[in-house]
XYZ file of C-alpha atoms in Angstrom:
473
model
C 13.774 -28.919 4.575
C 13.447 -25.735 6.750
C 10.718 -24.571 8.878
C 9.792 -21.152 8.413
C 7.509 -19.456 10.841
C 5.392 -16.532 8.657
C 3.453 -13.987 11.509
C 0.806 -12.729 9.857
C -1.839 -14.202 7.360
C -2.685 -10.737 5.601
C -1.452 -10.496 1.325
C 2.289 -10.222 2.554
C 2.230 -12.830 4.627
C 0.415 -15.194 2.353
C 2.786 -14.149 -0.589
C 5.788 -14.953 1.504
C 4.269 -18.066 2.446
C 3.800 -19.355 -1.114
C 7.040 -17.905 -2.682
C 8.936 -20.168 0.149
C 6.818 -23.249 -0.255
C 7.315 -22.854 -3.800
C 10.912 -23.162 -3.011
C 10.499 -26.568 -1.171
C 10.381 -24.551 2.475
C 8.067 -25.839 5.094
C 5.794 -22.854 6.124
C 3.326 -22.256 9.059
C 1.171 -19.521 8.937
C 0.029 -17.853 12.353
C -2.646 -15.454 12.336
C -4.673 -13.721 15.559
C -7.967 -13.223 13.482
C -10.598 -16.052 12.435
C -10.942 -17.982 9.062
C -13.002 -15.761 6.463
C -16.470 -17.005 5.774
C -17.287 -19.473 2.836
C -19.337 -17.608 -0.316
C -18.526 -15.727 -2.400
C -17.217 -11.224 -2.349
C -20.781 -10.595 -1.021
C -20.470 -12.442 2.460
C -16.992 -11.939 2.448
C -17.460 -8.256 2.845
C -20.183 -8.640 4.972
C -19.044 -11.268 7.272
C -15.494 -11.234 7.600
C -13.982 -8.912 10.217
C -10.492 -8.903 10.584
C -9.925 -6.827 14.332
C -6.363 -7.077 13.812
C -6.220 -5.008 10.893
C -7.437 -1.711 11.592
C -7.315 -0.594 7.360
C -9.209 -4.026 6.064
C -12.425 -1.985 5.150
C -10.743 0.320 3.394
C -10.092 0.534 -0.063
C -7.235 -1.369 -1.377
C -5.204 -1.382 -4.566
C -2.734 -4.028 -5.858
C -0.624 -2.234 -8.178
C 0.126 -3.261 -11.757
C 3.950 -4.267 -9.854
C 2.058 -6.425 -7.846
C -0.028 -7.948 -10.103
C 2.584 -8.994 -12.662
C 4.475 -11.029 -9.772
C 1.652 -12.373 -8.688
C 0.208 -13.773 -12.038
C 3.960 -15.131 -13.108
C 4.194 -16.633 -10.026
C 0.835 -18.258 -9.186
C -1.450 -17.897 -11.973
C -4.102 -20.036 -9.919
C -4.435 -17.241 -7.444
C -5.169 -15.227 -10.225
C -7.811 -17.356 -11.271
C -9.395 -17.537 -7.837
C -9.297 -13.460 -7.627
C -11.500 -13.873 -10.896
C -13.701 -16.365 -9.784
C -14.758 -13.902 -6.677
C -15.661 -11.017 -9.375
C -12.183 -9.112 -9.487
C -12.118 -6.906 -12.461
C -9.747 -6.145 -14.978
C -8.502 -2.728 -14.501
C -5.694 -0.842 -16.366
C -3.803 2.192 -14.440
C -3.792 4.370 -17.369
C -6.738 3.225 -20.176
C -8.702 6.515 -18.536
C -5.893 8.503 -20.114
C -6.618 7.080 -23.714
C -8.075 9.456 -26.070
C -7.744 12.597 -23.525
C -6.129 15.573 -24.403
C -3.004 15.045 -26.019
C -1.857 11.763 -24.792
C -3.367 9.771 -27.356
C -4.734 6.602 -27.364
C -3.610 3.317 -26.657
C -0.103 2.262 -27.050
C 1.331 -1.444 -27.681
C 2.846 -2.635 -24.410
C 0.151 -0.158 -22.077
C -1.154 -3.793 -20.666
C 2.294 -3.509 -18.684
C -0.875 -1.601 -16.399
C -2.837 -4.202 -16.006
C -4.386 -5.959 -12.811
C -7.552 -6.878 -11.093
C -9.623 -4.517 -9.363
C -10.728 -6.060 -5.739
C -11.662 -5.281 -2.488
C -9.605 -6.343 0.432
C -11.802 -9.129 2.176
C -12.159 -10.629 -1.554
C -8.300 -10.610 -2.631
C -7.130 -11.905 0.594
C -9.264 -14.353 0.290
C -8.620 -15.938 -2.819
C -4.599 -15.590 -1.633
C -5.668 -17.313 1.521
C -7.277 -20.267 -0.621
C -4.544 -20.466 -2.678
C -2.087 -21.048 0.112
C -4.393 -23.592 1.762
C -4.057 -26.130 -1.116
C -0.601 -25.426 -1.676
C 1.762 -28.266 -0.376
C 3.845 -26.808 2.445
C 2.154 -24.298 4.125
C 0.055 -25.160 7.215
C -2.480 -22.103 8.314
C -2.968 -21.283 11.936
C -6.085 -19.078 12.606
C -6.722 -17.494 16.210
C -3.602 -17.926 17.156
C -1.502 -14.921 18.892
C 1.670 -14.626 19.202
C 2.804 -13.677 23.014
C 6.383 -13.637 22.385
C 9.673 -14.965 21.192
C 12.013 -17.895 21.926
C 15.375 -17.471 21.803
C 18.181 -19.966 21.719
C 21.919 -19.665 21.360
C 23.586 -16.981 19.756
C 23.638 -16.289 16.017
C 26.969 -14.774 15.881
C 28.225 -11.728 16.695
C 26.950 -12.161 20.284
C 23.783 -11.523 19.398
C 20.149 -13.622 20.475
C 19.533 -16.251 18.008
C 15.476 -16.481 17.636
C 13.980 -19.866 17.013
C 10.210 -19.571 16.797
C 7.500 -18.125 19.225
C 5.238 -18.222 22.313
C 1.500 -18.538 21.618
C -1.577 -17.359 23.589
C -1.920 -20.585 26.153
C 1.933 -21.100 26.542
C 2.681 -23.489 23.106
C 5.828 -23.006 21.750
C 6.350 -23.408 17.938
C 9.752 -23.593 16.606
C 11.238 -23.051 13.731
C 14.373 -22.188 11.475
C 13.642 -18.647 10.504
C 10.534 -16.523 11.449
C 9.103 -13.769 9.359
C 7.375 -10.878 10.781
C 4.586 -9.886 8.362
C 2.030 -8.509 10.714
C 1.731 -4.975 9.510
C 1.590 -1.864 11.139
C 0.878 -3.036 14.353
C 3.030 -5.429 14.153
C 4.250 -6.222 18.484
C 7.249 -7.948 17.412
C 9.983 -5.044 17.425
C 8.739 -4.872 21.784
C 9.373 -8.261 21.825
C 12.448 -7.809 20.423
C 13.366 -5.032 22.774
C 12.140 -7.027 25.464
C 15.365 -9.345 24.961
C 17.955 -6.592 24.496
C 17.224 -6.496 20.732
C 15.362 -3.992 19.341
C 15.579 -2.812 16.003
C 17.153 1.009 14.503
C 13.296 2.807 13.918
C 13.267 6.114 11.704
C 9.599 7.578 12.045
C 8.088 10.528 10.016
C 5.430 12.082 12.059
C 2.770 12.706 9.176
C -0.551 11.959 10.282
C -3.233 11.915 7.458
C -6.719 10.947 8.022
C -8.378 8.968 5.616
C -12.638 9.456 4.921
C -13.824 6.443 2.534
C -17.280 5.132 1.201
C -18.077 2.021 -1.002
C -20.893 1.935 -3.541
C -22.311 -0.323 -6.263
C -24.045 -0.335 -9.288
C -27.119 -1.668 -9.500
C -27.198 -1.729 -12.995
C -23.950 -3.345 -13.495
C -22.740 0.029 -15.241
C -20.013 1.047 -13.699
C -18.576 5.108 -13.192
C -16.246 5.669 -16.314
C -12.477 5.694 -15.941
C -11.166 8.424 -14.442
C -8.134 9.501 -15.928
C -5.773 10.251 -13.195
C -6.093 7.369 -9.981
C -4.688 10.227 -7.443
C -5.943 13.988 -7.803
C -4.201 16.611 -5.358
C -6.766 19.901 -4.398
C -5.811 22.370 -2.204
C -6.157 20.569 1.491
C -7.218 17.113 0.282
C -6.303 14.136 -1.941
C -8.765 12.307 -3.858
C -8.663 8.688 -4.981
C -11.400 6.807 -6.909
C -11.154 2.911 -6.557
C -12.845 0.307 -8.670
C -13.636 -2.885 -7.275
C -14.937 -6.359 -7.556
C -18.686 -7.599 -8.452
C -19.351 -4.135 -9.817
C -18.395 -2.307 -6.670
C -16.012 0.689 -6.233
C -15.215 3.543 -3.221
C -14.016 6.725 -3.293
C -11.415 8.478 -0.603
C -10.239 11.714 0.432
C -7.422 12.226 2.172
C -6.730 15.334 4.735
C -4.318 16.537 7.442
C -4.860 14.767 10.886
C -4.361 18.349 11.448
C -7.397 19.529 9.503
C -9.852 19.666 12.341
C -12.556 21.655 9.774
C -12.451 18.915 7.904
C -13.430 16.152 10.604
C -17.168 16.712 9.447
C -16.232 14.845 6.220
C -17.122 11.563 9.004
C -20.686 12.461 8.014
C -22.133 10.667 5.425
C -24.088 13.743 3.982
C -21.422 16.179 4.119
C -18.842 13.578 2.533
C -21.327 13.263 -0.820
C -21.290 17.268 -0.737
C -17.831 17.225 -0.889
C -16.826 13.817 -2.616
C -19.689 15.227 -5.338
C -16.928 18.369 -6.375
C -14.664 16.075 -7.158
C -16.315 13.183 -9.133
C -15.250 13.200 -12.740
C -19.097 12.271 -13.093
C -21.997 11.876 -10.833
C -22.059 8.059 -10.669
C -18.864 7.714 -8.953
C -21.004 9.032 -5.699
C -24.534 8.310 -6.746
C -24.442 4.467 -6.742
C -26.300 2.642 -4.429
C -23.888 3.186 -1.121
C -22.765 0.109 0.757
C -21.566 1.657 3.772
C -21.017 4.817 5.801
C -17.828 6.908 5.304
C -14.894 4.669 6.740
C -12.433 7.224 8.504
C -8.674 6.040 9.405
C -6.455 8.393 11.146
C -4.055 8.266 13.811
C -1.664 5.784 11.998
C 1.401 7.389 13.910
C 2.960 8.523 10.072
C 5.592 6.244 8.571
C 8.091 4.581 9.840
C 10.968 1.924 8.349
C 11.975 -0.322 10.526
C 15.975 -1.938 10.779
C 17.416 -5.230 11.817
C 20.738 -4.705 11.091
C 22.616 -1.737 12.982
C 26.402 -0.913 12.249
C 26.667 -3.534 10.529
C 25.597 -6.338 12.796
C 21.864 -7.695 13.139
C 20.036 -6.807 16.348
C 18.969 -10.672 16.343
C 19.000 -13.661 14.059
C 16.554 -16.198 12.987
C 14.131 -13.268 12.219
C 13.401 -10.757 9.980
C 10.472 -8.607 8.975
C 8.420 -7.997 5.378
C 6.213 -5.324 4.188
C 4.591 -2.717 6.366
C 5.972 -4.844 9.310
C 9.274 -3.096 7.732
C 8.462 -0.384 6.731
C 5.038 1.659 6.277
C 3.906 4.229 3.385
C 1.315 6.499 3.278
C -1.574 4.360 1.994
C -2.757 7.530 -0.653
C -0.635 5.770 -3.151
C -1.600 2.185 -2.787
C 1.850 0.370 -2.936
C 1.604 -1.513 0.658
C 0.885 -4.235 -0.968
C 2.892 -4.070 -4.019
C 5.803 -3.445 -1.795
C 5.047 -6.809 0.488
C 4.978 -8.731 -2.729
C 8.125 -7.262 -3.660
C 10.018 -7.835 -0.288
C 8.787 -11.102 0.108
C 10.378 -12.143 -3.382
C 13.915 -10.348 -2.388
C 13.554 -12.673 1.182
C 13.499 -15.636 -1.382
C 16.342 -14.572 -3.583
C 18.086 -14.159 -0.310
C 17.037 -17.335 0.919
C 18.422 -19.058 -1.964
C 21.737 -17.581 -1.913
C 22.516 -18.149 1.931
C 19.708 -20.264 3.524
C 19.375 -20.386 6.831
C 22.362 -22.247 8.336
C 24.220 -18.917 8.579
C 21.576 -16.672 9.999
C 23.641 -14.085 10.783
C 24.477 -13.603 6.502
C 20.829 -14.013 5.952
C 20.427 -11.073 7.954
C 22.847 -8.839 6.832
C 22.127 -10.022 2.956
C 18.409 -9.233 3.155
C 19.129 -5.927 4.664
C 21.460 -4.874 1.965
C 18.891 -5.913 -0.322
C 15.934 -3.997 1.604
C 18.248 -1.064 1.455
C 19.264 -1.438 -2.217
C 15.599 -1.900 -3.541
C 13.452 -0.754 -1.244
C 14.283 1.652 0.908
C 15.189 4.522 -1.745
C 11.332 4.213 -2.475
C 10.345 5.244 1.160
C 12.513 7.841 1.366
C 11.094 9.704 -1.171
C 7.497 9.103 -0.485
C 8.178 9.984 3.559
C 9.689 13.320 2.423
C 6.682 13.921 -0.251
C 4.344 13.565 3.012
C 6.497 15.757 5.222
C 6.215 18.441 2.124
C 2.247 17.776 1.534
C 1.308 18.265 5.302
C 3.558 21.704 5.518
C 1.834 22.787 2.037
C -1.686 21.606 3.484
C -0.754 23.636 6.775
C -0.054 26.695 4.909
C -3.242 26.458 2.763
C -5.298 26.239 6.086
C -3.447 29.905 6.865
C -4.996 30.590 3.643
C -0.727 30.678 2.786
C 0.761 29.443 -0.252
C 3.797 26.657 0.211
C 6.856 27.321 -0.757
C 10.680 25.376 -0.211
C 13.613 25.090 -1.855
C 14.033 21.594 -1.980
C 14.050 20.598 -5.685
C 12.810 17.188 -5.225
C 9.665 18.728 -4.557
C 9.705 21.122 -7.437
C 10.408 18.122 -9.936
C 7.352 16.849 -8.675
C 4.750 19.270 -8.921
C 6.711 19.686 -12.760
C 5.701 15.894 -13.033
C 2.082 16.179 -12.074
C 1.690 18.800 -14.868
C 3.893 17.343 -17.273
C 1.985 13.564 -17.357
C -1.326 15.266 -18.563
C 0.503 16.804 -21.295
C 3.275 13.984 -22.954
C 2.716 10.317 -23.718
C 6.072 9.367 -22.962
C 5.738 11.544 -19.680
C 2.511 9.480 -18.695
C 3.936 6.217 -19.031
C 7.211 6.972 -17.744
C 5.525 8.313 -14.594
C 2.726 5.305 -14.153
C 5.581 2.982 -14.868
C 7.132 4.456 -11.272
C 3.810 4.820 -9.612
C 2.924 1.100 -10.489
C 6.174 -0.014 -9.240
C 7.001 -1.041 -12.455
C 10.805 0.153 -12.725
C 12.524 3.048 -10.947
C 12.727 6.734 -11.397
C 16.201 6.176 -12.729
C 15.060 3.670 -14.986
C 11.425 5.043 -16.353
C 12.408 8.897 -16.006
C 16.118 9.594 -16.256
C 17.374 7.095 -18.274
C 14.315 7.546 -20.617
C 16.156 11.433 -21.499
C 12.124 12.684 -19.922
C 13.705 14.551 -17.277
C 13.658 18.001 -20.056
C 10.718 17.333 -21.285
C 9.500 17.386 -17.615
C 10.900 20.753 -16.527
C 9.840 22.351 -19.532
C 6.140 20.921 -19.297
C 5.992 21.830 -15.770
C 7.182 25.007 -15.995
C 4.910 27.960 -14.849
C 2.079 25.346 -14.510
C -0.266 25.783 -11.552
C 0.184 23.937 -8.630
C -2.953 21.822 -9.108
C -3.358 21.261 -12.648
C -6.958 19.345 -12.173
C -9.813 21.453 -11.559
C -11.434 21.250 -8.340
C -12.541 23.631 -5.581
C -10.567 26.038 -3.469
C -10.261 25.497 0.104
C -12.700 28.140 1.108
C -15.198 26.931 -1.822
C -14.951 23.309 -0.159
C -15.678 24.463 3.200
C -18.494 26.757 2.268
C -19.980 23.449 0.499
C -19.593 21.155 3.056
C -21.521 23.505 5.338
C -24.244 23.596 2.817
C -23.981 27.137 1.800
């Protein structure tokens, strides 16, 4: 039986840890922040702080990808996400009936999954590992460094566990780096000749969010589209456990007219434009506005350079990998997914051969996932030069077609069934573009659809009408 080291007790980490132990690995779970509180979603929320994880009061969404893995997988979890108040929550059922899209369709509960707030579904996947046979959790414990033994191969440093704060050293066969964003392991790598290939998109969003709840146990009715563009800012409504739910706008870290948005009374001014009905802001409010910027863009994150791994005996899952721009909610999706492909990888190489187990889980990183952040780093690069342009009071314009197809898409959804699904089946990380939207023949349908359309087909304020409301005029 191997020992596998998992850094980071956040929903990547925890899903790697059960996938493995699932597999018969020994895992030991090492995590800088304390144990969560016991009660139920209302003192987690309250009472657990998590200082190593700057976006865990911020709204979270596991995708319908996600959600599938994680209820084929570990159904119990499931039930323990329940038990805290999750809610059932489809992607698309606020689509039903509008327009012409129709209603229902068999197979639309492919857009299932539960509706939670961070605190509460990292909870129930933390209690879920903790009575799962294998995994040992670690709480306050931070990691100060690696140790390294004898080369992998190649010449390269072989890792074989880590340094804690107080000088213990825990050892192991493999050690996964799933600490996030901040992840320090990629200095610690360089500090022993072996950092990893980093390509970084300087984006820079800034993120303004505020949690309510219902104190009527009515909650705000489906809106129909989960992600709204508007000239300058994004909008995303969340729903949440125990009859909770936030709403977030997104600007340019560039945007600094827009900084007021920090203030709770100017954020319901604004927020209140773009509600698809009062109650999505008027609920009772259970915090300030939450504001998240400087997260230093995106970034991906390789282990393997021409050919050869940097170092063996470690590799690195979800945002520790790679990060997206949270707008779109697949973070966590995305960890789920990556820990899965470290267990397929696992079971076709192990980890006597660390140097294959490298180079076979970065082919497969590359194969699956990294086509994904491509495209959604050079969507950011192309919103932040079209938000730019509308602060000039400019309109955007480019020649790359990617971007073209995509404003065609946004239009094209709200109009065509087929269009709808195809396109929530790629935003839930359900299948691929390939798979949902060319080999479905939608790709015509699309460009005709979108043709002519206006660039923001949901109605909303202009820039200037957003500014003059936010300054109470």
């Amino acid at each position: 039986m191997d020992h596998v080291l998992v850094l980071g007790a956040g929903p990547t980490g925890l899903m790697t840890a059960l996938m493995l132990a699932a597999d018969g690995q020994r895992v030991t779970v090492l995590d800088r922040d304390p144990s969560p509180p016991q009660g139920g979603a209302a003192q987690l929320w309250s009472d657990w702080k998590r200082p190593g994880v700057r976006q865990f009061s911020l709204p979270h969404l596991l995708l319908p990808g996600g959600f599938r893995l994680l209820a084929a997988e570990f159904p119990a979890a499931v039930e323990r996400l329940t038990d805290l108040g999750a809610s059932p929550y489809n992607l698309i059922a606020g689509t039903w009936g509008v327009g012409e899209l129709g209603g229902r369709r068999p197979g639309d509960d492919r857009f299932d999954t539960l509706a939670a707030r961070r605190p509460v579904l990292e909870a129930a996947l933390l209690a879920e590992a903790g009575a799962t046979p294998g995994i040992t959790i670690r709480r306050d414990t931070q990691v100060t460094g690696l140790l390294v033994g004898h080369t992998g191969g190649a010449g390269r440093p072989r890792v074989t566990g880590v340094r804690v704060l107080g000088g213990e050293q825990v050892e192991a066969d493999l050690v996964v780096d799933a600490m996030g964003r901040r992840s320090p392991v990629s200095a610690m790598l360089a500090d022993i000749g072996a950092a990893p290939h980093e390509e970084r998109v300087e984006t820079g969003f800034r993120y303004y969010a505020r949690f309510f709840r219902s104190t009527d146990g009515v909650m705000p009715r489906k809106t129909p589209w989960q992600i709204c563009h508007h000239e300058s800012v994004t909008v995303v409504p969340f729903a949440g456990d125990s009859h909770t739910w936030a709403m977030g706008i997104a600007t340019s870290g560039r945007d600094q007219e827009l900084r007021v948005l920090g203030n709770e009374d100017v954020w319901q001014r604004a927020a209140k434009l773009y509600a698809t009905e009062d109650r999505w802001v008027e609920g009772e409010p259970l915090t300030g506005v939450h504001v998240m910027g400087g997260t230093g863009g995106v970034y991906r994150r390789r282990f393997v350079v021409d050919e050869l791994p940097v170092a063996t005996g470690i590799v690195a899952v979800g945002d520790a990998w790679a990060a997206t721009n949270p707008t779109f909610g697949m973070g966590m999706t995305l960890g789920f997914k990556h820990a899965a492909l470290l267990r397929e990888t696992l079971r076709m190489v192990g980890t006597d051969d660390p140097l294959e187990l490298a180079v076979r889980f970065d082919a497969a990183t590359e194969e699956h996932l990294a086509p994904l952040w491509k495209n959604l780093a050079a969507w950011d690069r192309h919103r932040l030069a079209e938000i730019d342009a509308e602060m000039r009071g400019e309109s955007y314009t480019t020649d790359d077609p990617a971007w073209h197809q995509r404003i065609a898409l946004e239009t094209a959804r709200r109009k065509d069934p087929d269009v709808l699904r195809g396109s929530s089946e790629v935003g839930c990380l359900l299948a691929t573009p390939e798979e949902a939207l060319v080999k479905a023949g939608l790709m015509g349908k699309i460009a005709k659809l979108g043709a002519g359309a206006p660039r923001y087909p949901d109605l909303g304020p202009t820039r200037l009408e957003l500014l003059a409301a936010i300054a109470g005029n």
